[in-house]
Amino acid sequence: MVDVEFRVVSDRRDGLLLALGQVVIANGFTLLRQRMLNSEEGVVLVMVVRGPAEALLMLEERLGTHHLVQSFEASPYEPAPAAAPTPAPAARNGASTHAPAAAAPSANTAPASYAAPSATAAPIDTQRVETLLPQLARNYPNILLQLVALERELPPTQREATLRYIGQRVGAWVYKRDFALGGQLPLADSVRRIALPAMRQLVQAELHEDVLKVRNSPFCHRGETGECCHFLRGMLGGLLEGQHGADGVRVVESQCRNTGAESCRFEFEA
């Protein structure tokens, strides 16, 4: 589950909270708190919501395209830290005084999907990612130029993790939007009936036995070393986890045009 704060600007106050609250609930989220105020921009509604990470991109798309919404921003919500306990007064006449014990940190201090990075990995700029995701939803499938521009701007240590994470989020959203109503499929059929048609919206993809090949990945020959189609790999994982669970399938880029191969090859392991 993730906690996200939305800041919405509208030109209408009456019915705004009711209309957007219904959108939040319809997408499987809970409205934790809200506040509304008037500003020079118009009516500003701030909502803090909690719900499944895989449904967040769909919620952002529906809020961003709602007829009452002029603009909106999304960012991870982190509760303000609790105030430090007041020091105990000095003991008088030998009497012992005890300060109350500080409360244990809440398990919900950080949203589940924003796990702390390992000591050797650069952290993902989650606020930047959450700002970008609604734009990708609005522009989909014409998103590759935005992603290539993002790759160019990211520090090298953040590229793989950030682009794979964005790919996973986009893939989960596309699965829920276009493929979630189908029945349970074996992995090979999921690749053929879900991953392949979804990837063909973005790139030239074809399937040879159980290997998906991409001939025109825009992420190759851009100064990276080794396999570098991190977004495509993440998107394939997001597309397939709806059928097989987050840990049910592993996507491997076994060959890449960036290393001299004729095409980028993605293999799938259950």
Tab-separated table of N, CA and C in Angstrom, residues 106-184:
chain	number	residue	atom	x	y	z
A	106	SER	N	6.107	4.701	13.797
A	106	SER	CA	4.996	4.033	13.140
A	106	SER	C	5.490	3.168	11.997
A	107	ALA	N	4.836	2.046	11.774
A	107	ALA	CA	5.188	1.188	10.639
A	107	ALA	C	4.836	1.844	9.320
A	108	ASN	N	3.974	2.882	9.368
A	108	ASN	CA	3.541	3.545	8.133
A	108	ASN	C	4.291	4.843	7.879
A	109	THR	N	5.436	5.031	8.537
A	109	THR	CA	6.181	6.268	8.326
A	109	THR	C	6.527	6.460	6.873
A	110	ALA	N	6.922	5.387	6.178
A	110	ALA	CA	7.216	5.472	4.752
A	110	ALA	C	6.303	4.525	4.009
A	111	PRO	N	5.734	4.949	2.874
A	111	PRO	CA	4.886	4.051	2.103
A	111	PRO	C	5.632	2.797	1.699
A	112	ALA	N	4.897	1.692	1.605
A	112	ALA	CA	5.533	0.395	1.372
A	112	ALA	C	6.290	0.350	0.061
A	113	SER	N	5.776	1.033	-0.983
A	113	SER	CA	6.419	0.898	-2.282
A	113	SER	C	7.681	1.732	-2.412
A	114	TYR	N	7.933	2.599	-1.448
A	114	TYR	CA	9.136	3.412	-1.508
A	114	TYR	C	10.154	2.852	-0.524
A	115	ALA	N	10.578	1.631	-0.773
A	115	ALA	CA	11.519	0.980	0.120
A	115	ALA	C	12.846	1.711	0.112
A	116	ALA	N	13.487	1.741	1.262
A	116	ALA	CA	14.790	2.394	1.340
A	116	ALA	C	15.785	1.675	0.455
A	117	PRO	N	16.620	2.410	-0.288
A	117	PRO	CA	17.580	1.760	-1.168
A	117	PRO	C	18.681	1.080	-0.376
A	118	SER	N	19.335	0.132	-1.010
A	118	SER	CA	20.461	-0.525	-0.352
A	118	SER	C	21.618	0.453	-0.242
A	119	ALA	N	22.594	0.075	0.546
A	119	ALA	CA	23.719	0.972	0.794
A	119	ALA	C	24.507	1.264	-0.483
A	120	THR	N	24.449	0.344	-1.464
A	120	THR	CA	25.256	0.517	-2.670
A	120	THR	C	24.470	1.138	-3.823
A	121	ALA	N	23.153	1.314	-3.677
A	121	ALA	CA	22.327	1.837	-4.765
A	121	ALA	C	21.960	3.286	-4.503
A	122	ALA	N	21.970	4.092	-5.564
A	122	ALA	CA	21.540	5.468	-5.418
A	122	ALA	C	20.026	5.501	-5.262
A	123	PRO	N	19.481	6.370	-4.408
A	123	PRO	CA	18.034	6.395	-4.201
A	123	PRO	C	17.306	6.908	-5.430
A	124	ILE	N	16.091	6.410	-5.620
A	124	ILE	CA	15.228	6.907	-6.685
A	124	ILE	C	14.606	8.222	-6.236
A	125	ASP	N	14.546	9.185	-7.136
A	125	ASP	CA	13.889	10.463	-6.841
A	125	ASP	C	12.385	10.252	-6.981
A	126	THR	N	11.743	9.770	-5.900
A	126	THR	CA	10.341	9.366	-5.993
A	126	THR	C	9.419	10.538	-6.308
A	127	GLN	N	9.738	11.719	-5.803
A	127	GLN	CA	8.867	12.857	-6.087
A	127	GLN	C	8.888	13.192	-7.572
A	128	ARG	N	10.046	13.123	-8.177
A	128	ARG	CA	10.146	13.382	-9.612
A	128	ARG	C	9.405	12.308	-10.405
A	129	VAL	N	9.533	11.058	-9.969
A	129	VAL	CA	8.851	9.968	-10.655
A	129	VAL	C	7.341	10.124	-10.554
A	130	GLU	N	6.838	10.439	-9.351
A	130	GLU	CA	5.398	10.571	-9.180
A	130	GLU	C	4.846	11.753	-9.979
A	131	THR	N	5.640	12.771	-10.185
A	131	THR	CA	5.214	13.894	-11.030
A	131	THR	C	5.167	13.483	-12.496
A	132	LEU	N	6.099	12.614	-12.900
A	132	LEU	CA	6.173	12.194	-14.294
A	132	LEU	C	5.088	11.201	-14.672
A	133	LEU	N	4.691	10.312	-13.759
A	133	LEU	CA	3.781	9.231	-14.114
A	133	LEU	C	2.438	9.703	-14.683
A	134	PRO	N	1.788	10.728	-14.115
A	134	PRO	CA	0.541	11.184	-14.741
A	134	PRO	C	0.756	11.709	-16.162
A	135	GLN	N	1.904	12.320	-16.421
A	135	GLN	CA	2.194	12.785	-17.778
A	135	GLN	C	2.318	11.596	-18.732
A	136	LEU	N	2.974	10.531	-18.284
A	136	LEU	CA	3.098	9.346	-19.120
A	136	LEU	C	1.734	8.727	-19.397
A	137	ALA	N	0.860	8.730	-18.387
A	137	ALA	CA	-0.479	8.178	-18.589
A	137	ALA	C	-1.255	8.979	-19.622
A	138	ARG	N	-1.128	10.298	-19.569
A	138	ARG	CA	-1.849	11.139	-20.540
A	138	ARG	C	-1.297	10.959	-21.949
A	139	ASN	N	0.019	10.782	-22.070
A	139	ASN	CA	0.653	10.730	-23.390
A	139	ASN	C	0.764	9.326	-23.962
A	140	TYR	N	0.495	8.306	-23.176
A	140	TYR	CA	0.679	6.928	-23.610
A	140	TYR	C	-0.132	6.659	-24.878
A	141	PRO	N	0.467	5.967	-25.875
A	141	PRO	CA	1.776	5.285	-25.869
A	141	PRO	C	2.938	6.135	-26.363
A	142	ASN	N	2.733	7.432	-26.575
A	142	ASN	CA	3.804	8.289	-27.104
A	142	ASN	C	4.666	8.815	-25.963
A	143	ILE	N	5.413	7.908	-25.323
A	143	ILE	CA	6.134	8.262	-24.104
A	143	ILE	C	7.641	8.072	-24.216
A	144	LEU	N	8.129	7.485	-25.287
A	144	LEU	CA	9.547	7.125	-25.336
A	144	LEU	C	10.457	8.343	-25.358
A	145	LEU	N	10.050	9.415	-26.030
A	145	LEU	CA	10.889	10.615	-26.048
A	145	LEU	C	11.043	11.197	-24.650
A	146	GLN	N	9.966	11.196	-23.854
A	146	GLN	CA	10.060	11.672	-22.476
A	146	GLN	C	11.013	10.814	-21.670
A	147	LEU	N	10.958	9.511	-21.874
A	147	LEU	CA	11.807	8.611	-21.100
A	147	LEU	C	13.271	8.720	-21.508
A	148	VAL	N	13.525	8.901	-22.793
A	148	VAL	CA	14.905	9.089	-23.249
A	148	VAL	C	15.465	10.393	-22.673
A	149	ALA	N	14.632	11.442	-22.649
A	149	ALA	CA	15.081	12.711	-22.061
A	149	ALA	C	15.361	12.548	-20.567
A	150	LEU	N	14.503	11.801	-19.876
A	150	LEU	CA	14.728	11.550	-18.453
A	150	LEU	C	16.025	10.785	-18.244
A	151	GLU	N	16.262	9.763	-19.061
A	151	GLU	CA	17.486	8.968	-18.937
A	151	GLU	C	18.718	9.858	-19.062
A	152	ARG	N	18.665	10.816	-19.986
A	152	ARG	CA	19.797	11.716	-20.200
A	152	ARG	C	20.056	12.592	-18.968
A	153	GLU	N	18.983	12.958	-18.267
A	153	GLU	CA	19.116	13.870	-17.128
A	153	GLU	C	19.500	13.163	-15.832
A	154	LEU	N	19.211	11.872	-15.735
A	154	LEU	CA	19.454	11.163	-14.481
A	154	LEU	C	20.945	10.926	-14.255
A	155	PRO	N	21.407	10.974	-13.011
A	155	PRO	CA	22.780	10.549	-12.718
A	155	PRO	C	22.943	9.078	-13.101
A	156	PRO	N	24.100	8.677	-13.600
A	156	PRO	CA	24.294	7.283	-14.029
A	156	PRO	C	23.933	6.255	-12.968
A	157	THR	N	24.176	6.579	-11.698
A	157	THR	CA	23.893	5.611	-10.639
A	157	THR	C	22.402	5.412	-10.400
A	158	GLN	N	21.561	6.320	-10.907
A	158	GLN	CA	20.124	6.211	-10.690
A	158	GLN	C	19.373	5.659	-11.902
A	159	ARG	N	20.023	5.560	-13.058
A	159	ARG	CA	19.288	5.272	-14.291
A	159	ARG	C	18.584	3.923	-14.258
A	160	GLU	N	19.318	2.873	-13.958
A	160	GLU	CA	18.711	1.540	-14.035
A	160	GLU	C	17.539	1.411	-13.075
A	161	ALA	N	17.745	1.751	-11.811
A	161	ALA	CA	16.681	1.579	-10.820
A	161	ALA	C	15.473	2.448	-11.141
A	162	THR	N	15.717	3.703	-11.547
A	162	THR	CA	14.605	4.618	-11.810
A	162	THR	C	13.804	4.177	-13.028
A	163	LEU	N	14.475	3.849	-14.123
A	163	LEU	CA	13.759	3.478	-15.338
A	163	LEU	C	13.061	2.126	-15.189
A	164	ARG	N	13.651	1.195	-14.462
A	164	ARG	CA	12.966	-0.073	-14.218
A	164	ARG	C	11.721	0.144	-13.364
A	165	TYR	N	11.827	1.012	-12.378
A	165	TYR	CA	10.671	1.288	-11.506
A	165	TYR	C	9.546	1.943	-12.296
A	166	ILE	N	9.883	2.930	-13.118
A	166	ILE	CA	8.860	3.570	-13.954
A	166	ILE	C	8.247	2.545	-14.898
A	167	GLY	N	9.088	1.700	-15.511
A	167	GLY	CA	8.575	0.673	-16.404
A	167	GLY	C	7.621	-0.269	-15.707
A	168	GLN	N	7.955	-0.675	-14.498
A	168	GLN	CA	7.087	-1.583	-13.753
A	168	GLN	C	5.739	-0.921	-13.467
A	169	ARG	N	5.758	0.357	-13.084
A	169	ARG	CA	4.511	1.064	-12.798
A	169	ARG	C	3.663	1.212	-14.051
A	170	VAL	N	4.293	1.575	-15.170
A	170	VAL	CA	3.551	1.719	-16.419
A	170	VAL	C	2.999	0.365	-16.863
A	171	GLY	N	3.818	-0.689	-16.771
A	171	GLY	CA	3.361	-2.012	-17.164
A	171	GLY	C	2.172	-2.491	-16.342
A	172	ALA	N	2.211	-2.280	-15.026
A	172	ALA	CA	1.097	-2.685	-14.166
A	172	ALA	C	-0.170	-1.915	-14.525
A	173	TRP	N	-0.003	-0.629	-14.851
A	173	TRP	CA	-1.158	0.194	-15.245
A	173	TRP	C	-1.752	-0.279	-16.573
A	174	VAL	N	-0.900	-0.561	-17.559
A	174	VAL	CA	-1.387	-1.040	-18.861
A	174	VAL	C	-2.087	-2.384	-18.696
A	175	TYR	N	-1.516	-3.263	-17.874
A	175	TYR	CA	-2.169	-4.560	-17.640
A	175	TYR	C	-3.563	-4.347	-17.064
A	176	LYS	N	-3.674	-3.510	-16.062
A	176	LYS	CA	-4.976	-3.313	-15.420
A	176	LYS	C	-5.957	-2.652	-16.370
A	177	ARG	N	-5.474	-1.753	-17.204
A	177	ARG	CA	-6.349	-1.042	-18.141
A	177	ARG	C	-6.817	-1.928	-19.287
A	178	ASP	N	-5.915	-2.754	-19.829
A	178	ASP	CA	-6.208	-3.449	-21.088
A	178	ASP	C	-6.372	-4.963	-20.975
A	179	PHE	N	-5.839	-5.584	-19.914
A	179	PHE	CA	-5.771	-7.041	-19.908
A	179	PHE	C	-6.312	-7.703	-18.648
A	180	ALA	N	-6.697	-6.949	-17.638
A	180	ALA	CA	-7.003	-7.540	-16.332
A	180	ALA	C	-8.260	-8.396	-16.342
A	181	LEU	N	-9.142	-8.225	-17.317
A	181	LEU	CA	-10.405	-8.966	-17.302
A	181	LEU	C	-10.258	-10.383	-17.840
A	182	GLY	N	-9.106	-10.728	-18.388
A	182	GLY	CA	-8.897	-12.080	-18.901
A	182	GLY	C	-8.653	-13.075	-17.783
A	183	GLY	N	-8.714	-14.368	-18.119
A	183	GLY	CA	-8.474	-15.412	-17.129
A	183	GLY	C	-6.997	-15.635	-16.880
A	184	GLN	N	-6.712	-16.522	-15.930
A	184	GLN	CA	-5.333	-16.852	-15.590
A	184	GLN	C	-4.681	-17.619	-16.732
